[in-house]
Amino acid sequence: MRVLGIETSCDETAVAIYDSGEGLLAHRLFSQVAVHAEYGGVVPELASRDHVRKLLPLVKEVMAAAHTTREHIQGIAYTAGPGLIGALLVGACVGRSLAYAWGIPAVGVHHMEGHLLAPLLEPNPPQFPFVALLVSGGHTQLVRVDALGQYQLLGESLDDAAGEAFDKAAKMLDLDYPGGPQVARLAQLGDRQRFVFPRPMTDRPGLDFSFSGLKTFTLNTVAAHAGANGLPDDQTCADIAAAFEEAVVDTLVIKCRRALEFCAMKTLVIAGGVSANQRLREKLQTALQKIGAGVFYARPEFCTDNGAMIAYAGCQRLLAQQHQGLNVEVKPRWPLDSLPPLTHYTRDS
Ligand code: KG4
Ligand code: ZN
């Protein structure tokens, strides 16, 4: 089955074509970073308008890159939630309408299921069952994954998501949006021992997270070392970035280990924008090796938002005969564990 995937849940317009027999045929992404940069974060209305401008040209580009005409497309997958409602509606309306015009089924995909399955696009994919750490700009969740479509929430952030915390720390250090990669880059120049930030909620049992206290701790440290321009000197900024990154990474590592032990599993999958973080990958690798467990992740461009993960997840659902009616429905809030199970899955599908 050949599926066109459309992602417009936030600030990237992304399109891909996935074929269950041939794999990923083409993918393209238009990032709206420049549109939102001057506001220091995503402006929902500007995001929607830009998706309207970019989506159809991107669909044409991807079809050409995949040497695919509409007769070869057998289904359309679009992100139906969670995300910004206006942005979601653009992808859903275009996806649903194209499917109607081409006489093929359309399926609304859960954005976080897309992230969760992205590592399955890699040459050496993880085997079920596994524990997944979903770490994006809007979510921090630990999920038990027994099979495709069988998700059980083990724990989640009670306040800020990990990516959101990175973005806020970046703002405090006067770094550009999106902040995660910028904080990570600056942290490489920092002394990881100079400041020790708290590892929130690791001293008590459970698999939930909280990053708002760490945010306040970061703000106070910046203020305590600020010079006349309101910022600490360059080296201190780098040291703060390093201390912040260490604290987030250590917290995630501790909870991942705990979740694997709780589920008696040896496979961890990390997905979502923060799973691109190099320090997180290194520290997980080391910590999990000690307990004989392994960690899997997608290539960096498929950790952040992309069309390939939506085409792939949508293809699995369409193969299981799941698709939408003619109405266009999006869900800005949508619990992952409310999704119906999928039973058809085989390694090469
Ligand atoms: O998954 P994603 O692209 O979008 C959402 O679904 O939210 O995740 C974006 C988040 C942003 O908060 C961004 O700062 C963070 O992922 N991020 C990173 C890195 N790359 C992206 N955080 C830390 N280190 C990175 N290398
Ligand atoms: Zn995402």
Coordinates of C-alpha atoms and ligand atoms in Angstrom, one line a residue:
M1 CA 0.0 0.0 0.0
R2 CA 1.3 3.5 -0.9
V3 CA 0.3 6.3 1.4
L4 CA 0.7 10.1 1.2
G5 CA 1.3 11.5 4.7
I6 CA 0.6 15.1 5.8
E7 CA 1.8 16.7 9.0
T8 CA 0.7 20.2 10.0
S9 CA 0.1 20.0 13.7
C10 CA 2.4 22.9 14.7
D11 CA 5.1 24.8 12.9
E12 CA 6.4 22.4 10.2
T13 CA 4.6 21.7 7.0
A14 CA 5.7 18.1 6.2
V15 CA 4.7 15.6 3.5
A16 CA 6.0 12.1 2.7
I17 CA 5.1 9.0 0.7
Y18 CA 5.5 5.6 2.3
D19 CA 5.0 2.3 0.5
S20 CA 4.5 -0.8 2.6
G21 CA 6.5 -2.9 0.1
E22 CA 9.2 -0.4 -0.9
G23 CA 9.6 1.7 2.2
L24 CA 9.9 5.5 2.4
L25 CA 9.9 6.9 -1.2
A26 CA 10.2 10.6 -0.5
H27 CA 9.8 13.2 2.2
R28 CA 10.0 17.0 2.3
L29 CA 9.6 19.6 5.1
F30 CA 9.1 23.3 5.2
S31 CA 10.1 24.7 8.5
Q32 CA 8.3 27.9 9.8
V33 CA 11.1 28.8 12.1
A34 CA 11.7 32.1 10.3
V35 CA 8.0 33.0 10.4
H36 CA 7.9 32.7 14.2
A37 CA 11.4 33.6 15.2
E38 CA 10.8 37.3 15.9
Y39 CA 8.0 36.3 18.3
G40 CA 10.1 33.9 20.3
G41 CA 7.6 31.1 19.8
V42 CA 4.8 29.7 17.6
V43 CA 2.0 32.1 16.7
P44 CA -0.9 29.8 15.9
E45 CA -2.7 32.0 13.3
L46 CA 0.6 32.6 11.4
A47 CA 1.2 28.8 11.5
S48 CA -2.2 28.0 10.0
R49 CA -1.7 30.6 7.2
D50 CA 1.7 29.4 6.3
H51 CA 0.5 25.7 6.2
V52 CA -2.2 26.9 3.6
R53 CA 0.5 28.5 1.5
K54 CA 3.0 25.7 1.6
L55 CA 1.1 22.4 1.8
L56 CA -0.1 21.8 -1.8
P57 CA 3.2 22.9 -3.4
L58 CA 4.9 20.5 -1.0
V59 CA 2.5 17.6 -1.9
K60 CA 3.4 18.2 -5.6
E61 CA 7.1 18.3 -4.8
V62 CA 7.0 15.0 -2.9
M63 CA 4.9 13.2 -5.6
A64 CA 7.5 14.3 -8.2
A65 CA 10.4 13.2 -5.9
A66 CA 8.8 9.8 -5.4
H67 CA 8.1 9.4 -9.1
T68 CA 4.5 8.9 -8.1
T69 CA 1.3 10.0 -9.8
R70 CA -2.1 10.1 -8.0
E71 CA -3.1 6.7 -9.5
H72 CA -0.4 5.1 -7.4
I73 CA -1.5 6.6 -4.1
Q74 CA -3.9 4.2 -2.2
G75 CA -4.5 6.2 0.9
I76 CA -3.9 9.5 2.6
A77 CA -2.9 10.0 6.3
Y78 CA -3.0 13.4 8.0
T79 CA -2.3 14.4 11.6
A80 CA -5.6 14.8 13.3
G81 CA -4.2 15.7 16.7
P82 CA -3.0 16.6 19.2
G83 CA -1.8 20.1 18.1
L84 CA -2.9 23.6 17.2
I85 CA -6.5 23.4 16.0
G86 CA -6.1 25.8 13.0
A87 CA -2.9 24.2 11.9
L88 CA -4.4 20.7 12.2
L89 CA -7.5 21.8 10.2
V90 CA -5.3 22.8 7.2
G91 CA -3.7 19.3 6.9
A92 CA -7.0 17.5 7.6
C93 CA -9.0 19.5 5.1
V94 CA -6.4 19.1 2.4
G95 CA -5.9 15.4 3.1
R96 CA -9.6 14.6 3.4
S97 CA -10.4 16.6 0.2
L98 CA -7.6 15.0 -1.9
A99 CA -8.7 11.5 -0.8
Y100 CA -12.3 12.3 -1.8
A101 CA -11.2 13.7 -5.2
W102 CA -8.9 10.7 -5.8
G103 CA -11.5 8.2 -4.5
I104 CA -9.2 6.7 -1.9
P105 CA -9.5 6.3 2.0
A106 CA -8.2 8.9 4.4
V107 CA -7.1 8.3 8.0
G108 CA -6.5 10.8 10.8
V109 CA -3.2 10.0 12.6
H110 CA -2.3 10.6 16.3
H111 CA 0.8 12.8 16.2
M112 CA 2.4 11.1 19.2
E113 CA 1.8 7.6 17.6
G114 CA 3.6 9.0 14.6
H115 CA 6.6 10.0 16.8
L116 CA 6.4 6.7 18.7
L117 CA 6.6 4.6 15.5
A118 CA 9.2 6.7 13.7
P119 CA 12.1 4.5 14.9
L120 CA 10.4 1.6 13.0
L121 CA 11.4 3.4 9.8
E122 CA 15.1 2.7 10.6
P123 CA 17.0 -0.2 9.2
N124 CA 17.4 -2.0 12.6
P125 CA 13.9 -1.4 14.1
P126 CA 13.0 -2.3 17.7
Q127 CA 10.9 -5.4 18.4
F128 CA 7.7 -5.3 20.4
P129 CA 7.1 -5.1 23.3
F130 CA 9.0 -2.0 24.5
V131 CA 8.8 1.0 26.7
A132 CA 8.6 4.3 24.8
L133 CA 9.8 7.7 26.1
L134 CA 7.9 10.4 24.2
V135 CA 9.7 13.7 24.6
S136 CA 8.5 16.6 22.5
G137 CA 7.6 20.2 22.8
G138 CA 4.1 19.4 24.1
H139 CA 4.5 16.0 25.7
T140 CA 6.7 14.0 28.1
Q141 CA 5.3 10.5 28.5
L142 CA 6.4 7.0 29.3
V143 CA 4.3 4.5 27.4
R144 CA 4.2 0.7 27.6
V145 CA 3.9 -0.6 24.0
D146 CA 2.9 -4.2 23.8
A147 CA 2.1 -4.2 20.1
L148 CA 1.3 -1.7 17.4
G149 CA -1.6 0.3 18.6
Q150 CA -1.5 -1.1 22.2
Y151 CA -0.4 1.8 24.3
Q152 CA -0.6 2.1 28.1
L153 CA 0.4 5.4 29.7
L154 CA 2.9 4.7 32.6
G155 CA 3.7 8.3 33.5
E156 CA 3.8 11.8 32.2
S157 CA 4.8 15.4 33.0
L158 CA 2.5 17.1 35.5
D159 CA 3.5 20.5 34.1
D160 CA 5.9 21.5 31.4
A161 CA 7.1 19.0 28.7
A162 CA 10.8 18.4 28.5
G163 CA 11.1 20.2 25.1
E164 CA 9.1 23.1 26.5
A165 CA 11.5 23.3 29.4
F166 CA 14.4 23.4 27.0
D167 CA 12.7 26.2 25.0
K168 CA 12.1 28.2 28.2
A169 CA 15.7 27.7 29.4
A170 CA 16.8 29.0 26.0
K171 CA 14.8 32.1 26.3
M172 CA 16.4 32.8 29.8
L173 CA 19.8 32.5 28.1
D174 CA 18.7 34.8 25.3
L175 CA 19.0 32.0 22.7
D176 CA 16.9 31.8 19.6
Y177 CA 13.7 29.7 19.2
P178 CA 13.4 26.7 19.0
G179 CA 15.6 26.5 22.0
G180 CA 16.4 22.8 22.5
P181 CA 19.1 22.4 19.9
Q182 CA 20.6 25.9 20.9
V183 CA 20.8 24.9 24.6
A184 CA 22.4 21.6 23.6
R185 CA 24.9 23.4 21.5
L186 CA 25.8 25.9 24.2
A187 CA 26.0 23.1 26.8
Q188 CA 28.9 21.5 24.9
L189 CA 31.0 24.6 25.8
G190 CA 30.0 24.4 29.4
D191 CA 31.4 22.9 32.6
R192 CA 28.9 20.2 33.5
Q193 CA 30.1 20.2 37.2
R194 CA 30.0 23.9 38.1
F195 CA 26.3 24.0 38.9
V196 CA 24.2 21.1 40.1
F197 CA 20.5 21.5 39.3
P198 CA 17.8 19.4 40.9
R199 CA 16.6 16.1 39.3
P200 CA 12.9 16.6 39.9
M201 CA 10.7 13.8 41.3
T202 CA 13.5 11.2 41.2
D203 CA 13.6 10.8 45.0
R204 CA 10.2 9.3 45.2
P205 CA 8.5 6.3 43.5
G206 CA 6.5 6.7 40.3
L207 CA 7.0 7.5 36.7
D208 CA 5.6 11.0 36.4
F209 CA 7.7 14.1 35.7
S210 CA 7.7 17.7 36.6
F211 CA 10.0 20.3 35.0
S212 CA 8.5 23.6 36.2
G213 CA 10.7 23.7 39.4
L214 CA 13.8 23.2 37.3
K215 CA 12.7 26.1 35.1
T216 CA 12.5 28.3 38.2
F217 CA 15.9 27.0 39.4
T218 CA 17.4 28.0 36.1
L219 CA 15.8 31.4 36.2
N220 CA 17.2 32.0 39.7
T221 CA 20.7 30.9 38.7
V222 CA 20.7 33.2 35.6
A223 CA 19.5 36.1 37.8
A224 CA 22.1 35.5 40.5
H225 CA 24.9 35.7 38.0
A226 CA 23.5 38.4 35.7
G227 CA 25.6 41.4 34.8
A228 CA 24.6 44.9 33.6
N229 CA 22.9 43.5 30.4
G230 CA 20.7 41.2 32.5
L231 CA 22.7 38.1 31.4
P232 CA 25.7 36.2 33.0
D233 CA 29.0 36.2 31.1
D234 CA 29.3 33.8 28.2
Q235 CA 31.1 31.0 30.1
T236 CA 28.5 31.1 32.9
C237 CA 25.7 30.9 30.3
A238 CA 27.3 27.8 28.9
D239 CA 27.8 26.3 32.4
I240 CA 24.1 27.0 33.1
A241 CA 23.1 25.4 29.8
A242 CA 25.2 22.3 30.7
A243 CA 23.8 22.1 34.2
F244 CA 20.2 22.3 32.9
E245 CA 20.8 19.7 30.2
E246 CA 22.4 17.3 32.7
A247 CA 19.4 17.7 35.0
V248 CA 16.8 17.0 32.3
V249 CA 18.8 14.1 30.8
D250 CA 19.5 12.5 34.2
T251 CA 15.9 12.8 35.2
L252 CA 14.7 11.2 32.0
V253 CA 17.4 8.4 32.3
I254 CA 16.4 7.6 35.9
K255 CA 12.7 7.3 34.9
C256 CA 13.4 5.3 31.8
R257 CA 15.3 2.7 33.8
R258 CA 12.6 2.6 36.4
A259 CA 9.9 2.1 33.7
L260 CA 11.9 -0.8 32.1
E261 CA 12.3 -2.4 35.5
F262 CA 8.6 -1.9 36.3
C263 CA 7.5 -3.5 33.0
A264 CA 10.3 -6.2 33.1
M265 CA 11.4 -5.2 29.6
K266 CA 14.8 -4.7 28.0
T267 CA 13.9 -2.4 25.0
L268 CA 13.5 1.3 25.2
V269 CA 12.4 3.5 22.3
I270 CA 12.8 7.3 22.5
A271 CA 10.9 9.6 20.2
G272 CA 10.0 13.2 19.7
G273 CA 12.1 16.3 19.3
V274 CA 14.1 15.9 22.5
S275 CA 15.1 12.4 21.5
A276 CA 17.5 14.1 19.0
N277 CA 19.5 15.3 22.0
Q278 CA 23.0 13.7 21.8
R279 CA 23.6 13.8 25.6
L280 CA 20.4 12.0 26.2
R281 CA 21.3 9.3 23.7
E282 CA 24.8 8.9 25.2
K283 CA 23.6 8.7 28.8
L284 CA 20.8 6.3 28.1
Q285 CA 23.2 4.0 26.2
T286 CA 25.5 3.9 29.1
A287 CA 22.8 3.5 31.8
L288 CA 20.9 0.8 29.9
Q289 CA 24.0 -1.2 29.0
K290 CA 24.5 -1.8 32.7
I291 CA 21.1 -3.5 33.0
G292 CA 21.4 -5.4 29.7
A293 CA 18.8 -3.2 27.9
G294 CA 19.0 -1.4 24.6
V295 CA 17.8 2.0 23.3
F296 CA 16.4 2.7 19.8
Y297 CA 15.7 6.0 18.2
A298 CA 15.0 7.5 14.8
R299 CA 17.6 9.5 12.7
P300 CA 17.6 13.1 14.0
E301 CA 15.3 14.5 11.2
F302 CA 12.6 12.0 12.1
C303 CA 12.8 12.8 15.8
T304 CA 11.4 16.2 15.3
D305 CA 8.1 16.7 13.4
N306 CA 8.1 15.1 9.9
G307 CA 5.7 13.6 7.3
A308 CA 7.4 10.2 7.2
M309 CA 6.1 9.2 10.6
I310 CA 2.6 10.2 9.7
A311 CA 2.7 8.3 6.4
Y312 CA 4.0 5.2 8.2
A313 CA 1.6 5.3 11.1
G314 CA -1.3 6.0 8.7
C315 CA -0.3 3.1 6.4
Q316 CA -0.5 0.7 9.4
R317 CA -4.0 1.9 10.3
L318 CA -5.1 1.8 6.6
L319 CA -3.8 -1.7 6.3
A320 CA -5.9 -2.6 9.3
Q321 CA -9.0 -1.2 7.4
Q322 CA -9.2 1.9 9.7
H323 CA -10.2 5.1 8.0
Q324 CA -12.4 8.2 8.4
G325 CA -15.8 9.1 6.9
L326 CA -16.2 12.2 4.8
N327 CA -16.4 14.6 7.7
V328 CA -13.2 16.5 8.7
E329 CA -12.5 16.0 12.4
V330 CA -9.5 17.1 14.4
K331 CA -8.7 16.6 18.1
P332 CA -6.4 19.3 19.6
R333 CA -6.4 17.0 22.8
W334 CA -6.4 13.3 22.2
P335 CA -5.1 10.7 24.7
L336 CA -2.8 8.2 23.1
D337 CA -4.2 5.2 25.0
S338 CA -7.7 5.8 23.5
L339 CA -6.5 4.6 20.1
P340 CA -8.0 1.3 18.7
P341 CA -5.5 -1.6 18.5
L342 CA -4.0 -2.8 15.3
T343 CA -3.6 -6.4 14.5
H344 CA -2.3 -6.9 11.0
Y345 CA 1.3 -5.8 11.8
T346 CA 4.2 -7.8 10.3
R347 CA 7.9 -6.8 10.2
D348 CA 7.9 -5.8 6.5
S349 CA 4.6 -4.0 6.5
Ligands
KG4_1 O1 8.6 16.6 18.4 P1 8.8 18.0 18.1 O2 9.5 18.4 16.8 O3 7.5 18.8 18.1 C1 6.4 18.6 19.0 O4 5.6 17.6 18.7 O5 6.4 19.3 20.0 O6 9.6 18.6 19.3 C2 10.0 19.9 19.4 C3 10.8 20.1 20.7 C4 11.1 21.5 20.9 O7 10.8 21.8 22.3 C5 12.6 21.5 20.7 O8 13.3 22.5 21.5 C6 13.0 20.2 21.2 O9 12.0 19.3 20.7 N1 14.3 19.7 20.7 C7 15.4 19.4 21.4 C8 16.5 19.1 20.5 N2 15.9 19.1 19.2 C9 14.6 19.5 19.4 N3 15.6 19.5 22.7 C10 16.8 19.2 23.2 N4 17.9 18.8 22.4 C11 17.7 18.8 21.1 N5 18.8 18.4 20.3
ZN2 ZN 5.9 16.5 17.4

